[in-house]
PDB file of C-alpha atoms and ligand atoms in Angstrom:
ATOM      1  CA  UNK B   1     -10.356  16.776 -24.763  1.00 57.00           C
ATOM      2  CA  UNK B   2     -12.137  16.610 -21.369  1.00 58.00           C
ATOM      3  CA  UNK B   3     -11.628  19.558 -19.028  1.00 70.00           C
ATOM      4  CA  UNK B   4     -11.458  17.361 -15.933  1.00 69.00           C
ATOM      5  CA  UNK B   5      -9.922  13.961 -15.361  1.00 61.00           C
ATOM      6  CA  UNK B   6     -12.539  11.205 -15.181  1.00 64.00           C
ATOM      7  CA  UNK B   7     -13.306  10.211 -11.573  1.00 62.00           C
ATOM      8  CA  UNK B   8     -11.907   6.705 -12.014  1.00 64.00           C
ATOM      9  CA  UNK B   9      -8.467   8.133 -12.774  1.00 63.00           C
ATOM     10  CA  UNK B  10      -8.288  10.099  -9.516  1.00 60.00           C
ATOM     11  CA  UNK B  11      -6.147   8.468  -6.896  1.00 64.00           C
ATOM     12  CA  UNK B  12      -8.069   8.944  -3.684  1.00 62.00           C
ATOM     13  CA  UNK B  13      -4.973   8.223  -1.627  1.00 61.00           C
ATOM     14  CA  UNK B  14      -3.626  11.546  -2.855  1.00 67.00           C
ATOM     15  CA  UNK B  15      -6.727  13.418  -1.662  1.00 69.00           C
ATOM     16  CA  UNK B  16      -5.889  14.358   1.890  1.00 73.00           C
ATOM     17  CA  UNK B  17      -8.087  16.025   4.425  1.00 71.00           C
ATOM     18  CA  UNK B  18      -6.559  19.406   5.175  1.00 77.00           C
ATOM     19  CA  UNK B  19      -4.930  19.621   8.594  1.00 89.00           C
ATOM     20  CA  UNK B  20      -6.676  22.060  10.839  1.00 89.00           C
ATOM     21  CA  UNK B  21      -4.768  24.224  13.285  1.00 91.00           C
ATOM     22  CA  UNK B  22      -5.137  22.918  16.882  1.00 86.00           C
ATOM     23  CA  UNK B  23      -7.056  26.058  17.921  1.00 86.00           C
ATOM     24  CA  UNK B  24      -9.635  25.504  15.175  1.00 90.00           C
ATOM     25  CA  UNK B  25      -9.971  21.839  16.129  1.00 88.00           C
ATOM     26  CA  UNK B  26     -10.476  22.783  19.787  1.00 88.00           C
ATOM     27  CA  UNK B  27     -13.109  25.373  18.815  1.00 91.00           C
ATOM     28  CA  UNK B  28     -14.981  22.812  16.731  1.00 91.00           C
ATOM     29  CA  UNK B  29     -14.860  20.330  19.630  1.00 92.00           C
ATOM     30  CA  UNK B  30     -16.248  23.022  21.950  1.00 93.00           C
ATOM     31  CA  UNK B  31     -19.124  23.670  19.538  1.00 95.00           C
ATOM     32  CA  UNK B  32     -19.849  19.957  19.295  1.00 95.00           C
ATOM     33  CA  UNK B  33     -19.755  19.788  23.089  1.00 96.00           C
ATOM     34  CA  UNK B  34     -22.458  22.439  23.317  1.00 95.00           C
ATOM     35  CA  UNK B  35     -24.650  20.448  20.928  1.00 96.00           C
ATOM     36  CA  UNK B  36     -23.887  17.219  22.834  1.00 96.00           C
ATOM     37  CA  UNK B  37     -24.873  18.739  26.197  1.00 97.00           C
ATOM     38  CA  UNK B  38     -28.035  20.184  24.712  1.00 96.00           C
ATOM     39  CA  UNK B  39     -28.982  16.794  23.249  1.00 96.00           C
ATOM     40  CA  UNK B  40     -28.119  14.886  26.444  1.00 96.00           C
ATOM     41  CA  UNK B  41     -30.075  17.196  28.724  1.00 95.00           C
ATOM     42  CA  UNK B  42     -33.016  17.091  26.320  1.00 94.00           C
ATOM     43  CA  UNK B  43     -33.361  13.357  25.717  1.00 92.00           C
ATOM     44  CA  UNK B  44     -31.013  11.433  28.039  1.00 92.00           C
ATOM     45  CA  UNK B  45     -32.325  12.082  31.543  1.00 93.00           C
ATOM     46  CA  UNK B  46     -31.199   8.658  32.809  1.00 95.00           C
ATOM     47  CA  UNK B  47     -27.642   9.240  31.597  1.00 96.00           C
ATOM     48  CA  UNK B  48     -27.579  12.674  33.223  1.00 96.00           C
ATOM     49  CA  UNK B  49     -28.835  11.217  36.516  1.00 96.00           C
ATOM     50  CA  UNK B  50     -26.245   8.403  36.421  1.00 96.00           C
ATOM     51  CA  UNK B  51     -23.377  10.788  35.691  1.00 97.00           C
ATOM     52  CA  UNK B  52     -24.530  13.169  38.423  1.00 96.00           C
ATOM     53  CA  UNK B  53     -24.193  10.298  40.918  1.00 97.00           C
ATOM     54  CA  UNK B  54     -20.605   9.717  39.718  1.00 98.00           C
ATOM     55  CA  UNK B  55     -19.697  13.395  39.816  1.00 98.00           C
ATOM     56  CA  UNK B  56     -17.780  14.654  42.837  1.00 98.00           C
ATOM     57  CA  UNK B  57     -16.315  17.950  43.942  1.00 97.00           C
ATOM     58  CA  UNK B  58     -17.657  21.453  43.702  1.00 97.00           C
ATOM     59  CA  UNK B  59     -17.629  24.397  41.349  1.00 96.00           C
ATOM     60  CA  UNK B  60     -14.633  26.700  41.792  1.00 95.00           C
ATOM     61  CA  UNK B  61     -16.351  29.534  39.887  1.00 94.00           C
ATOM     62  CA  UNK B  62     -13.550  29.833  37.380  1.00 94.00           C
ATOM     63  CA  UNK B  63     -16.153  30.528  34.674  1.00 94.00           C
ATOM     64  CA  UNK B  64     -14.349  28.549  31.969  1.00 95.00           C
ATOM     65  CA  UNK B  65     -17.360  26.373  31.199  1.00 96.00           C
ATOM     66  CA  UNK B  66     -19.143  29.624  30.302  1.00 96.00           C
ATOM     67  CA  UNK B  67     -16.442  30.420  27.726  1.00 95.00           C
ATOM     68  CA  UNK B  68     -16.705  27.288  25.632  1.00 95.00           C
ATOM     69  CA  UNK B  69     -17.141  28.166  21.932  1.00 94.00           C
ATOM     70  CA  UNK B  70     -18.136  31.715  22.903  1.00 94.00           C
ATOM     71  CA  UNK B  71     -18.323  33.708  26.108  1.00 96.00           C
ATOM     72  CA  UNK B  72     -21.812  33.591  27.585  1.00 96.00           C
ATOM     73  CA  UNK B  73     -23.337  37.083  27.819  1.00 97.00           C
ATOM     74  CA  UNK B  74     -24.663  36.209  31.289  1.00 97.00           C
ATOM     75  CA  UNK B  75     -21.190  35.503  32.681  1.00 97.00           C
ATOM     76  CA  UNK B  76     -19.973  38.166  35.066  1.00 97.00           C
ATOM     77  CA  UNK B  77     -16.237  38.192  35.696  1.00 94.00           C
ATOM     78  CA  UNK B  78     -15.549  39.300  39.238  1.00 95.00           C
ATOM     79  CA  UNK B  79     -12.438  40.947  40.631  1.00 93.00           C
ATOM     80  CA  UNK B  80      -9.910  38.356  41.797  1.00 89.00           C
ATOM     81  CA  UNK B  81     -10.550  35.965  38.908  1.00 86.00           C
ATOM     82  CA  UNK B  82     -13.822  34.552  40.184  1.00 92.00           C
ATOM     83  CA  UNK B  83     -17.072  34.706  38.234  1.00 95.00           C
ATOM     84  CA  UNK B  84     -20.812  34.362  38.592  1.00 96.00           C
ATOM     85  CA  UNK B  85     -23.817  33.650  36.406  1.00 97.00           C
ATOM     86  CA  UNK B  86     -26.296  36.519  36.179  1.00 96.00           C
ATOM     87  CA  UNK B  87     -29.157  34.057  35.616  1.00 97.00           C
ATOM     88  CA  UNK B  88     -27.981  31.300  37.972  1.00 94.00           C
ATOM     89  CA  UNK B  89     -31.463  30.365  39.203  1.00 94.00           C
ATOM     90  CA  UNK B  90     -32.856  30.196  35.670  1.00 95.00           C
ATOM     91  CA  UNK B  91     -29.921  28.958  33.633  1.00 94.00           C
ATOM     92  CA  UNK B  92     -30.513  26.223  31.042  1.00 94.00           C
ATOM     93  CA  UNK B  93     -29.983  22.545  31.891  1.00 93.00           C
ATOM     94  CA  UNK B  94     -26.899  22.213  29.715  1.00 92.00           C
ATOM     95  CA  UNK B  95     -25.221  24.822  31.947  1.00 95.00           C
ATOM     96  CA  UNK B  96     -26.787  23.557  35.159  1.00 95.00           C
ATOM     97  CA  UNK B  97     -25.407  20.006  34.729  1.00 96.00           C
ATOM     98  CA  UNK B  98     -21.921  20.995  33.522  1.00 97.00           C
ATOM     99  CA  UNK B  99     -19.743  18.920  33.489  1.00 97.00           C
ATOM    100  CA  UNK B 100     -21.966  16.052  32.415  1.00 97.00           C
ATOM    101  CA  UNK B 101     -19.045  13.695  31.800  1.00 96.00           C
ATOM    102  CA  UNK B 102     -15.308  13.539  31.130  1.00 96.00           C
ATOM    103  CA  UNK B 103     -15.752  14.906  27.598  1.00 95.00           C
ATOM    104  CA  UNK B 104     -16.911  18.196  29.050  1.00 96.00           C
ATOM    105  CA  UNK B 105     -13.822  18.363  31.255  1.00 96.00           C
ATOM    106  CA  UNK B 106     -11.607  17.802  28.196  1.00 93.00           C
ATOM    107  CA  UNK B 107     -13.416  20.576  26.289  1.00 92.00           C
ATOM    108  CA  UNK B 108     -13.001  22.877  29.263  1.00 94.00           C
ATOM    109  CA  UNK B 109      -9.292  22.030  29.604  1.00 92.00           C
ATOM    110  CA  UNK B 110      -8.784  22.870  25.910  1.00 89.00           C
ATOM    111  CA  UNK B 111      -9.161  26.511  26.928  1.00 89.00           C
ATOM    112  CA  UNK B 112      -5.781  26.229  28.626  1.00 86.00           C
ATOM    113  CA  UNK B 113      -6.975  26.428  32.188  1.00 83.00           C
ATOM    114  CA  UNK B 114      -4.269  26.890  34.829  1.00 85.00           C
ATOM    115  CA  UNK B 115      -6.266  24.820  37.341  1.00 90.00           C
ATOM    116  CA  UNK B 116      -8.594  21.867  36.775  1.00 94.00           C
ATOM    117  CA  UNK B 117     -12.364  22.103  37.095  1.00 97.00           C
ATOM    118  CA  UNK B 118     -13.550  21.563  40.656  1.00 97.00           C
ATOM    119  CA  UNK B 119     -15.553  18.543  39.508  1.00 98.00           C
ATOM    120  CA  UNK B 120     -14.291  15.111  38.588  1.00 97.00           C
ATOM    121  CA  UNK B 121     -15.917  11.717  38.021  1.00 97.00           C
ATOM    122  CA  UNK B 122     -15.626   8.519  39.995  1.00 96.00           C
ATOM    123  CA  UNK B 123     -15.233   5.358  37.914  1.00 89.00           C
ATOM    124  CA  UNK B 124     -18.527   3.471  37.551  1.00 79.00           C
TER     125      UNK B 124
HETATM  126  S1  SF4 K   1     -15.321  24.896  34.720  1.00 76.38           S
HETATM  127 FE1  SF4 K   1     -15.874  23.712  36.539  1.00 76.38          FE
HETATM  128  S2  SF4 K   1     -15.075  24.886  38.305  1.00 76.38           S
HETATM  129 FE2  SF4 K   1     -15.090  26.256  36.527  1.00 76.38          FE
HETATM  130  S3  SF4 K   1     -17.062  27.340  36.688  1.00 76.38           S
HETATM  131 FE3  SF4 K   1     -17.380  25.554  35.332  1.00 76.38          FE
HETATM  132  S4  SF4 K   1     -18.105  23.916  36.700  1.00 76.38           S
HETATM  133 FE4  SF4 K   1     -17.203  25.522  37.987  1.00 76.38          FE
END
């Protein structure tokens, strides 16, 4: 008698992907966002330049983009809720160009921000 059912007898419709808690999903999206920004700033200079032309507004120094997936060790939280980057003049491109596009704003908002990012994007 076989120990396991033969593969052809398994009903794949009964194999369901486990549901992940929303916090885990958001964390995974934040990690993917970090990889996406790294890839875009490394190989997609034209896309970065185009999105920078569509970007409007200014940084409010809320520091939330520095808390995606993990809190950056160079983030300095200031009294009054503001923040600053300890390596601002030398920070990597994926930080420098944040937010690159709307996906970054969605990742940032997944942290439950009380106010939106100071940047937004005009429609192309
Ligand atoms: S989330 Fe937006 S407003 Fe806040 S620090 Fe980052 S770029 Fe600035």
